[in-house]
Amino acid sequence: MASFKSTKIPIYPKLGEKVTPDTLYWKNYKAPVQIKEFGAVTSIDFSSLAPHNYAVTASTRIHIYGPFSTEPVKTFTRFKDTAYSGKFRSDGQLLVAGCEDSMVRLFDVSGKVALRVFKGHTKGVHVTDFTSDCYHILTGSDDYTCRLWDIPNSTELTSYKEHTDYIRCGITSKLNRDIFITGSYDHTLRVFDARVEKSVMTMDHSQPVESVLLYPSEGLLVSAGGRYVKVWDLLKGGQPLVSLKNHHKTVTCLSLSSNGQRLLSASLDRHVKIYNTTNYKVVHNFDYAASILSLALAPDDESIVVGMTNGVLSIKHRKSPEEKREMAGKQRMQPVYRIFVKGRNYVPKKDDFLVSKPVKSHLAKYDKQLKKFNISKALDTALESWRRNRKPEITVAVMKELDRRGTLKNALAGRDEQNLSQLLNFLIGNVVDPRFTPVLVTATEMILDIYQAVVGQSSVVDRQLVRLQELVEREVDYQQDLLEVLGMLDTLFAASLPRKEVPCPGSSRPNGLAEGSLGAPGPQLKAA
Amino acid sequence: KLDPLPLCLPHVKIKVPQKFLLCASGESVKVYSSSSEECVHDLQGHTDLVSGIVRNPSNHLQVYSCSADGTVRLWDFTDGILIKVQPHSLPRSFAIAASFFALCTVLVKLFQLVAVHLPLSGDQEVEARELSAVLCDVSPSGAASFGRKVRVVGLPGTSVANKFFLKSGNKKGAKNAFTCVSCHPKEDCIATGHEDGKIRLWRNFNQKKEYTYSTLHWHHGAVNTLQFTPEGTNLLSGGIESVLVQWHYTQENQKDFLPRLGGAITHIAVSPDGSLFCTSHSDNKITIIQSCVKVSAIIQGLVKGEGVRTDLTIDPRSKALVLNGKPGHLQFYSLHRDKLLYNLDIVQQEYIHEEGLDQFEVVKAAFDTRGNWLATVEERTQKGSELEINLKLWAYDEQTQSFMLNTTVTAPHEDQITAMCFSPSPETTMLVTISFDGHFKAWLLADHSDTKAEGACWSCDFVGGYHHLKPGCCCFSADGSLLAVGFQEVVTVWSPSWELLTTLSQPPGAIRDLCFGRLSCSKYLLGTSTKNQLCCWNLLTCSLEWSTPVDVSLLQADPLSENMAAFCSQSGCSDLFVFKPGEPRPLYSQKALCTGKVQRAVFAPRDQMLESCEEHAQWLNRSQLYFFTQHMDLMTFSTKTEEDRLLASSKRLMVDDSVAVTPFYLLLGKHRQQQEALTNPMAERIQLPQGSIAIKELLYTPAHVLPSASFLCSMFVRSLLISSSSAR
């Protein structure tokens, strides 16, 4: 005697994003902390020193924030005009910043007044950086020049005037103290060697370059400009490797994750995209409220800091392991059926004879009613409001089961106004859902058949029937439009595909037809 | 001699005398032991369907059986001996009942109820001359039963009552025709079952025209069978709902149910002491029930539904034959032991036992070459709504030793799936399904290890078609490097990278079946078409090698050799040809194999190769051919050596009849006999020390206060040992 088999509730595949390790990793951040700055945040730089403070350049100030503070730890306000590109030295002691007034200032992180002021540029300085030996400073300016400065005696060492437009980005090599790269609005990237008087390599980005980035190995260079992010192979003499076009507005900032496996790009289209650096596919995406100008990641990806055009600084911190566990614990809190544990944890001894009791299976309420053939009650149970709203698939599965048993019509019949309007409400909500349509269309037809005699007696039901009619008409129109589009696409595809001939060696003669009529040269089956 | 040999029980009627269970099965009566469910005897002798069995009322160790061949036979079922044969002058007896003096059979052909007087004589074959027609114009579905007071040969009581019933049945219209009848063993009461699901209890029928009846109604379909328990306290009834209903005779509104027994109940039998009930079901099953509480045993033959919609397939692991079983199930049937192994629930939905419902049916099943994957297709057609199709893929689980559901694809195609096969290549696990919607789809096992979803699941890899033609059949070559799909008149050959390599065609006639040659004949592709053509293409030259005009209804390739079996239907009979694609003459052929078309066939590989010396049976060496005839009988070919072996094994089975033959007995009994013969040539039994205190203690103490058996065992054995001094 087999036991009753419960109604199968189909599990529908979840549409949309797939859960990958990447999405899990990048979703594991807390809600962002937002800090309002005085103007657009143009640059963010993390200190490599232990607490990992970060410098935020916005308007005429540079704020230094601690890793978890919402108030600035330190502020540099000695700028006469808009400050640009506040950068820490690799030891975290010094900070350099350019300014619209063409002066470059060097600060001690603990002090207030500028230690050195480098004068020489004629226009605003948007790019500043320290070389890897910590004694020189690279600057790039709107006067089309980039220069190297000596820190101890604050003199200009070399000046390169090869770009033909504003220099808006630049980076120094972390491995070699003499090599640096600049990107300019003249669409080019240039690699300079301080020991040589001219640039050693030029790459054409074909868009005004907004940001450059070197891989930790420094074999690959990433540049952003226009809507494109391009990757160049420096070891092959600046050969373009990949060109990515995933943003629909100018890409403004680039960053690498701490392990170097993921590349992040921020854009004016308010998105941050994360790429896998092995295949350059987008693995995750962040949305922000305004156009993004600057982006930085803390060491070990502990936080993501984003600066926007409206002056808002958004900081996302990674969830700590304890918080994660807490969340998991919350999910496990579910009603416990087993209350009495008496004797359940008893372990049988060696000589005990074990008498196993049949395990009683738990049946849902609608299943119990279906087992007893109480079909109307089963439908009522399935139509209970919480189940109807939260798990429509259960309601539909019970309807399907009743239809299979040939009793759906009986179950739907004999309902009063309130019951009927509930049912119609459910149909209006779900009949156009492609998962439920096949079942619900038959149910709708049955309801119309059963209750057509009483149409016009209740205003509530009539109104719902009209709504249902409108809904179905709209859906039919919609489907028709879709079919038209599909037809158009088919024509386009058919026209664009090259016609391929199938090789048919037998085409010269009618594939054995002649032999068949000529009395078969091959073997004939003969009955023995 | 190569003779078709029927394998299954087509038809079951049962009686339960205490220890044994008798069931009429095809042309024989089988005797089962009711405790061990083993078949003890097979009473063979009838030459046509056995239609009824009844115990001899004067000797409870004997049983009468009647058959459509027109004989009534008397058997001693404990020894399996035929005692008497009574040939009727009138053939086709249908039902049988017995009283102390007379035997009563219903003869279908003449619609007569006939009483047969049993002459008392010692001869084995007795002609029963004294036939007296009791009742004419009995409907063919008639049943017979004897009441308590009926003693006279003429049976006036029953016949009159029967006449009344028939009249009342006719009056009330179409739906209340009789289906079965049973008499109360103690009182004057007759219970009748009707087609509309009602049971009527008739009383007072000895007074003319003053009979009364009461009606019991629970069944919604026809009542198939009725049976009173021996004491008459309960009435058992069963029908299509597959629920055994137990009515209390005195309180008629009280009833007990035993639901979900399997197929529709066709017969109920009760043992003479009333402790065992036994139901037989339409799906070739007998259930033994202990007093309507618990199913204690199930005797199951090959489950037979209305038809086998799945092809016959062989499970590569268990070597079992796999086909449709219970509704919504696949059955695994061991061919070596002629026993059902298990039913695999495919649909996983409650089956509603009701006529006229459209339920899910398993229509296709396929195994991959190693038996790790099983693919099934179930479909449900309902009037006025869409066709529902599910494709399910099952993975073999080593731990539970059965198949676990891995992937369900709802609506894999827009129309019926006509064929399905796994790729035999060892590198990829790929399934190809073919449907009437004009497409064929390739499904691949994809490992989504980067997602959180556990394990691998199947997804669609390729959708192909050919000029919007409807594909009918598909076949992979033996190494999986080619896929042939038949699109009506055209055979398309595809490579594993889904390039259309070539097309072959042989008009007119759509392609019905496709088969690649194996081993040395792997360059050939064979196809049969609807217009009586068997074609063989050479794949190297892409041209027709030969063709012959035969109406091949079924083409099957032996997986272990080059042989092909073709079943041809000709003038109502089926012929079999076994041939190699590369040779001009068939290896073996048999005309008029069976009547009607052969429905399905399969080659079952043998465990070890047979060394058959006969030349015409060589093709059976590696695998055995099984096929289903039109009447859904499973047949096979047997060679001489196998027959000899079978005969030997049946001889070995003839052992001491006093004990129920169980596998345990066979195993141990033989061993012990040998031992006895060895150790005790004088056959002298030494008296056991009866008076031992230990034994007494053990045997007379209540079991629940005894210590565990493992503790007692050594003590008990020691007490049984005979000390060396007493032996001398």
mmCIF file of C-alpha atoms in Angstrom, chain B residues 326-572:
data_model
loop_
_atom_site.group_PDB
_atom_site.id
_atom_site.type_symbol
_atom_site.label_atom_id
_atom_site.label_comp_id
_atom_site.label_asym_id
_atom_site.label_seq_id
_atom_site.Cartn_x
_atom_site.Cartn_y
_atom_site.Cartn_z
ATOM 1 C CA LYS B 326 2.168 0.764 -12.940
ATOM 2 C CA PRO B 327 0.599 3.992 -14.172
ATOM 3 C CA GLY B 328 3.292 6.652 -14.019
ATOM 4 C CA HIS B 329 6.027 4.179 -13.173
ATOM 5 C CA LEU B 330 8.790 2.352 -14.959
ATOM 6 C CA GLN B 331 9.237 -1.272 -14.024
ATOM 7 C CA PHE B 332 12.575 -3.028 -13.805
ATOM 8 C CA TYR B 333 11.965 -6.672 -14.608
ATOM 9 C CA SER B 334 14.707 -9.222 -14.162
ATOM 10 C CA LEU B 335 14.664 -11.540 -17.148
ATOM 11 C CA HIS B 336 16.971 -14.092 -15.598
ATOM 12 C CA ARG B 337 14.795 -14.633 -12.561
ATOM 13 C CA ASP B 338 11.465 -13.787 -14.208
ATOM 14 C CA LYS B 339 10.719 -11.454 -11.353
ATOM 15 C CA LEU B 340 9.865 -7.811 -10.919
ATOM 16 C CA LEU B 341 12.756 -6.000 -9.258
ATOM 17 C CA TYR B 342 11.162 -2.649 -8.535
ATOM 18 C CA ASN B 343 8.979 0.100 -9.865
ATOM 19 C CA LEU B 344 10.522 3.524 -10.312
ATOM 20 C CA ASP B 345 8.088 6.355 -9.739
ATOM 21 C CA ILE B 346 8.536 8.726 -12.669
ATOM 22 C CA VAL B 347 5.515 11.007 -12.510
ATOM 23 C CA GLN B 348 5.539 11.384 -8.709
ATOM 24 C CA GLN B 349 1.915 12.308 -8.565
ATOM 25 C CA GLU B 350 -1.048 10.710 -6.853
ATOM 26 C CA TYR B 351 -2.762 8.383 -9.308
ATOM 27 C CA ILE B 352 -6.531 8.768 -9.282
ATOM 28 C CA HIS B 353 -8.246 5.461 -9.937
ATOM 29 C CA GLU B 354 -11.097 6.647 -12.051
ATOM 30 C CA GLU B 355 -12.164 5.971 -15.567
ATOM 31 C CA GLY B 356 -12.039 8.697 -18.164
ATOM 32 C CA LEU B 357 -9.293 10.766 -16.561
ATOM 33 C CA ASP B 358 -6.298 11.913 -18.555
ATOM 34 C CA GLN B 359 -3.243 11.268 -16.444
ATOM 35 C CA PHE B 360 0.462 11.526 -17.036
ATOM 36 C CA GLU B 361 1.918 8.557 -18.843
ATOM 37 C CA VAL B 362 5.536 7.625 -19.279
ATOM 38 C CA VAL B 363 6.039 7.476 -23.022
ATOM 39 C CA LYS B 364 9.788 7.310 -23.503
ATOM 40 C CA ALA B 365 12.712 5.988 -21.524
ATOM 41 C CA ALA B 366 16.377 5.738 -22.425
ATOM 42 C CA PHE B 367 19.564 4.750 -20.623
ATOM 43 C CA ASP B 368 23.056 5.899 -21.403
ATOM 44 C CA THR B 369 25.627 3.210 -22.154
ATOM 45 C CA ARG B 370 26.978 2.882 -18.635
ATOM 46 C CA GLY B 371 23.649 3.097 -16.874
ATOM 47 C CA ASN B 372 24.508 6.281 -14.993
ATOM 48 C CA TRP B 373 21.703 8.296 -16.505
ATOM 49 C CA LEU B 374 18.105 7.583 -17.288
ATOM 50 C CA ALA B 375 15.988 9.942 -19.339
ATOM 51 C CA THR B 376 12.211 9.710 -19.276
ATOM 52 C CA VAL B 377 9.471 11.590 -21.043
ATOM 53 C CA GLU B 378 5.990 11.788 -19.616
ATOM 54 C CA GLU B 379 3.054 13.385 -21.319
ATOM 55 C CA ARG B 380 -0.561 14.131 -20.663
ATOM 56 C CA THR B 381 -3.085 15.012 -23.295
ATOM 57 C CA GLN B 382 -6.307 16.595 -22.291
ATOM 58 C CA LYS B 383 -9.176 17.462 -24.503
ATOM 59 C CA GLY B 384 -9.256 21.147 -25.253
ATOM 60 C CA SER B 385 -5.989 22.061 -23.614
ATOM 61 C CA GLU B 386 -2.337 21.958 -24.429
ATOM 62 C CA LEU B 387 -0.196 18.881 -24.402
ATOM 63 C CA GLU B 388 1.892 18.705 -21.251
ATOM 64 C CA ILE B 389 5.308 17.137 -21.642
ATOM 65 C CA ASN B 390 8.020 16.732 -19.052
ATOM 66 C CA LEU B 391 11.509 15.504 -19.735
ATOM 67 C CA LYS B 392 13.169 14.098 -16.645
ATOM 68 C CA LEU B 393 16.758 13.076 -16.187
ATOM 69 C CA TRP B 394 17.673 10.651 -13.440
ATOM 70 C CA ALA B 395 21.133 10.039 -12.071
ATOM 71 C CA TYR B 396 22.095 6.689 -10.644
ATOM 72 C CA ASP B 397 22.870 6.984 -6.972
ATOM 73 C CA GLU B 398 25.380 4.426 -5.722
ATOM 74 C CA GLN B 399 24.281 4.746 -2.117
ATOM 75 C CA THR B 400 20.594 4.047 -2.526
ATOM 76 C CA GLN B 401 21.163 1.817 -5.567
ATOM 77 C CA SER B 402 18.460 3.523 -7.528
ATOM 78 C CA PHE B 403 17.821 6.491 -9.750
ATOM 79 C CA MET B 404 17.443 9.976 -8.281
ATOM 80 C CA LEU B 405 15.770 12.847 -10.085
ATOM 81 C CA ASN B 406 18.349 15.328 -11.311
ATOM 82 C CA THR B 407 16.660 17.670 -13.777
ATOM 83 C CA THR B 408 13.074 18.249 -14.837
ATOM 84 C CA VAL B 409 12.454 20.086 -18.073
ATOM 85 C CA THR B 410 8.853 21.167 -18.464
ATOM 86 C CA ALA B 411 7.749 21.531 -22.051
ATOM 87 C CA PRO B 412 11.047 20.568 -23.697
ATOM 88 C CA HIS B 413 9.321 20.566 -27.070
ATOM 89 C CA GLU B 414 6.142 22.061 -28.405
ATOM 90 C CA ASP B 415 4.800 18.742 -29.609
ATOM 91 C CA GLN B 416 5.088 15.042 -28.846
ATOM 92 C CA ILE B 417 8.566 13.629 -28.505
ATOM 93 C CA THR B 418 8.910 10.787 -30.972
ATOM 94 C CA ALA B 419 12.342 9.453 -30.158
ATOM 95 C CA MET B 420 15.177 9.968 -27.770
ATOM 96 C CA CYS B 421 18.678 8.548 -27.455
ATOM 97 C CA PHE B 422 21.883 9.067 -25.508
ATOM 98 C CA SER B 423 25.192 9.548 -27.238
ATOM 99 C CA PRO B 424 27.319 6.430 -26.695
ATOM 100 C CA SER B 425 30.614 8.340 -26.849
ATOM 101 C CA PRO B 426 32.480 8.158 -23.540
ATOM 102 C CA GLU B 427 33.605 11.811 -23.511
ATOM 103 C CA THR B 428 30.287 13.611 -23.441
ATOM 104 C CA THR B 429 27.010 12.832 -21.785
ATOM 105 C CA MET B 430 24.541 14.016 -24.343
ATOM 106 C CA LEU B 431 20.888 13.301 -24.982
ATOM 107 C CA VAL B 432 19.073 13.952 -28.248
ATOM 108 C CA THR B 433 15.300 14.315 -28.310
ATOM 109 C CA ILE B 434 13.212 14.454 -31.451
ATOM 110 C CA SER B 435 9.769 15.901 -31.687
ATOM 111 C CA PHE B 436 6.895 16.444 -34.071
ATOM 112 C CA ASP B 437 7.410 20.190 -33.801
ATOM 113 C CA GLY B 438 10.113 19.810 -36.460
ATOM 114 C CA HIS B 439 13.131 20.171 -34.214
ATOM 115 C CA PHE B 440 15.624 17.950 -32.574
ATOM 116 C CA LYS B 441 17.357 19.140 -29.438
ATOM 117 C CA ALA B 442 20.622 18.125 -27.887
ATOM 118 C CA TRP B 443 20.848 18.270 -24.102
ATOM 119 C CA LEU B 444 24.160 18.417 -22.341
ATOM 120 C CA LEU B 445 25.161 17.808 -18.776
ATOM 121 C CA ALA B 446 26.589 21.160 -17.750
ATOM 122 C CA ASP B 447 28.587 21.567 -14.603
ATOM 123 C CA HIS B 448 27.779 24.916 -13.029
ATOM 124 C CA SER B 449 30.538 24.690 -10.481
ATOM 125 C CA ASP B 450 30.856 28.477 -10.207
ATOM 126 C CA THR B 451 27.297 28.907 -8.978
ATOM 127 C CA LYS B 452 25.961 27.941 -5.621
ATOM 128 C CA ALA B 453 23.503 25.433 -7.058
ATOM 129 C CA GLU B 454 24.625 21.962 -6.050
ATOM 130 C CA GLY B 455 25.873 19.592 -8.682
ATOM 131 C CA ALA B 456 25.477 19.396 -12.389
ATOM 132 C CA CYS B 457 22.261 19.729 -14.293
ATOM 133 C CA TRP B 458 21.153 19.381 -17.879
ATOM 134 C CA SER B 459 20.537 22.167 -20.311
ATOM 135 C CA CYS B 460 19.747 22.519 -23.969
ATOM 136 C CA ASP B 461 22.823 22.780 -26.152
ATOM 137 C CA PHE B 462 21.594 22.733 -29.718
ATOM 138 C CA VAL B 463 18.334 22.952 -31.620
ATOM 139 C CA GLY B 464 18.340 21.606 -35.137
ATOM 140 C CA GLY B 465 15.869 21.084 -37.930
ATOM 141 C CA TYR B 466 15.680 20.362 -41.614
ATOM 142 C CA HIS B 467 13.353 22.331 -43.870
ATOM 143 C CA HIS B 468 10.591 22.279 -41.235
ATOM 144 C CA LEU B 469 10.029 18.574 -41.809
ATOM 145 C CA LYS B 470 8.810 16.415 -38.954
ATOM 146 C CA PRO B 471 11.551 14.119 -37.686
ATOM 147 C CA GLY B 472 10.550 10.549 -36.924
ATOM 148 C CA CYS B 473 13.549 8.656 -35.623
ATOM 149 C CA CYS B 474 17.139 9.110 -34.639
ATOM 150 C CA CYS B 475 20.134 6.918 -34.066
ATOM 151 C CA PHE B 476 23.725 7.382 -32.912
ATOM 152 C CA SER B 477 26.521 5.385 -34.455
ATOM 153 C CA ALA B 478 28.254 2.951 -32.113
ATOM 154 C CA ASP B 479 31.129 5.323 -31.329
ATOM 155 C CA GLY B 480 28.918 8.403 -31.090
ATOM 156 C CA SER B 481 30.629 10.171 -33.983
ATOM 157 C CA LEU B 482 27.533 10.384 -36.156
ATOM 158 C CA LEU B 483 23.907 11.142 -35.506
ATOM 159 C CA ALA B 484 21.316 10.129 -38.067
ATOM 160 C CA VAL B 485 17.919 11.790 -37.926
ATOM 161 C CA GLY B 486 15.127 10.734 -40.221
ATOM 162 C CA PHE B 487 13.034 13.666 -41.459
ATOM 163 C CA GLN B 488 10.189 11.948 -43.305
ATOM 164 C CA GLU B 489 11.796 10.820 -46.581
ATOM 165 C CA VAL B 490 15.216 12.287 -45.827
ATOM 166 C CA VAL B 491 17.911 10.929 -43.538
ATOM 167 C CA THR B 492 20.240 13.646 -42.295
ATOM 168 C CA VAL B 493 23.616 12.750 -40.842
ATOM 169 C CA TRP B 494 25.150 15.166 -38.329
ATOM 170 C CA SER B 495 28.566 15.406 -36.755
ATOM 171 C CA PRO B 496 29.036 15.963 -32.994
ATOM 172 C CA SER B 497 29.840 19.635 -33.697
ATOM 173 C CA TRP B 498 26.398 19.922 -35.304
ATOM 174 C CA GLU B 499 27.386 20.177 -38.897
ATOM 175 C CA LEU B 500 25.047 18.623 -41.418
ATOM 176 C CA LEU B 501 27.390 16.143 -43.088
ATOM 177 C CA THR B 502 25.152 14.587 -45.678
ATOM 178 C CA THR B 503 21.580 13.741 -46.545
ATOM 179 C CA LEU B 504 20.347 10.405 -47.824
ATOM 180 C CA SER B 505 16.938 9.595 -49.170
ATOM 181 C CA GLN B 506 15.109 6.797 -50.858
ATOM 182 C CA PRO B 507 11.649 7.987 -51.850
ATOM 183 C CA PRO B 508 8.813 7.198 -51.689
ATOM 184 C CA GLY B 509 7.873 6.466 -48.117
ATOM 185 C CA ALA B 510 8.822 8.191 -44.895
ATOM 186 C CA ILE B 511 11.642 6.747 -42.821
ATOM 187 C CA ARG B 512 10.233 4.631 -40.010
ATOM 188 C CA ASP B 513 13.303 3.226 -38.342
ATOM 189 C CA LEU B 514 17.032 3.897 -38.481
ATOM 190 C CA CYS B 515 19.883 1.741 -37.316
ATOM 191 C CA PHE B 516 23.650 1.954 -37.599
ATOM 192 C CA GLY B 517 25.631 -1.229 -38.145
ATOM 193 C CA ARG B 518 27.966 -2.358 -35.383
ATOM 194 C CA LEU B 519 31.536 -3.587 -35.221
ATOM 195 C CA SER B 520 32.720 -4.649 -38.687
ATOM 196 C CA CYS B 521 29.526 -3.364 -40.293
ATOM 197 C CA SER B 522 29.746 0.112 -38.803
ATOM 198 C CA LYS B 523 30.002 1.707 -42.233
ATOM 199 C CA TYR B 524 26.381 0.799 -42.945
ATOM 200 C CA LEU B 525 23.275 2.695 -42.038
ATOM 201 C CA LEU B 526 20.001 0.827 -42.287
ATOM 202 C CA GLY B 527 16.618 2.405 -42.626
ATOM 203 C CA THR B 528 13.090 1.161 -43.117
ATOM 204 C CA SER B 529 10.413 3.184 -44.782
ATOM 205 C CA THR B 530 6.653 3.098 -44.698
ATOM 206 C CA LYS B 531 6.465 2.034 -48.338
ATOM 207 C CA ASN B 532 7.854 -1.457 -47.734
ATOM 208 C CA GLN B 533 11.522 -0.733 -48.214
ATOM 209 C CA LEU B 534 14.524 -1.855 -46.252
ATOM 210 C CA CYS B 535 17.516 0.199 -47.352
ATOM 211 C CA CYS B 536 21.175 -0.027 -46.490
ATOM 212 C CA TRP B 537 23.409 2.946 -47.154
ATOM 213 C CA ASN B 538 27.160 2.862 -47.215
ATOM 214 C CA LEU B 539 28.365 5.848 -45.212
ATOM 215 C CA LEU B 540 31.814 5.896 -46.818
ATOM 216 C CA THR B 541 30.520 6.394 -50.322
ATOM 217 C CA CYS B 542 27.243 8.013 -49.183
ATOM 218 C CA SER B 543 25.303 5.842 -51.580
ATOM 219 C CA LEU B 544 22.749 3.100 -51.392
ATOM 220 C CA GLU B 545 24.390 -0.316 -50.957
ATOM 221 C CA TRP B 546 21.272 -2.395 -51.351
ATOM 222 C CA SER B 547 17.545 -2.274 -50.758
ATOM 223 C CA THR B 548 14.830 -4.853 -50.631
ATOM 224 C CA PRO B 549 11.050 -4.622 -50.683
ATOM 225 C CA VAL B 550 9.872 -5.964 -47.332
ATOM 226 C CA ASP B 551 7.425 -4.411 -44.909
ATOM 227 C CA VAL B 552 9.649 -4.169 -41.856
ATOM 228 C CA SER B 553 7.647 -3.163 -38.823
ATOM 229 C CA LEU B 554 10.578 -3.209 -36.433
ATOM 230 C CA LEU B 555 14.338 -3.122 -36.844
ATOM 231 C CA GLN B 556 16.596 -3.910 -33.928
ATOM 232 C CA ALA B 557 20.373 -4.120 -33.716
ATOM 233 C CA ASP B 558 22.228 -6.469 -31.417
ATOM 234 C CA PRO B 559 24.607 -4.331 -29.344
ATOM 235 C CA LEU B 560 27.195 -7.096 -29.052
ATOM 236 C CA SER B 561 27.391 -8.364 -32.622
ATOM 237 C CA GLU B 562 26.794 -7.275 -36.195
ATOM 238 C CA ASN B 563 23.394 -8.955 -36.252
ATOM 239 C CA MET B 564 20.177 -7.141 -36.984
ATOM 240 C CA ALA B 565 16.694 -8.441 -36.393
ATOM 241 C CA ALA B 566 13.908 -7.309 -38.672
ATOM 242 C CA PHE B 567 10.289 -8.141 -37.932
ATOM 243 C CA CYS B 568 8.156 -8.099 -41.042
ATOM 244 C CA SER B 569 4.406 -8.217 -40.995
ATOM 245 C CA GLN B 570 2.832 -10.209 -43.772
ATOM 246 C CA SER B 571 -0.812 -11.219 -44.096
ATOM 247 C CA GLY B 572 -1.614 -10.968 -40.406
#
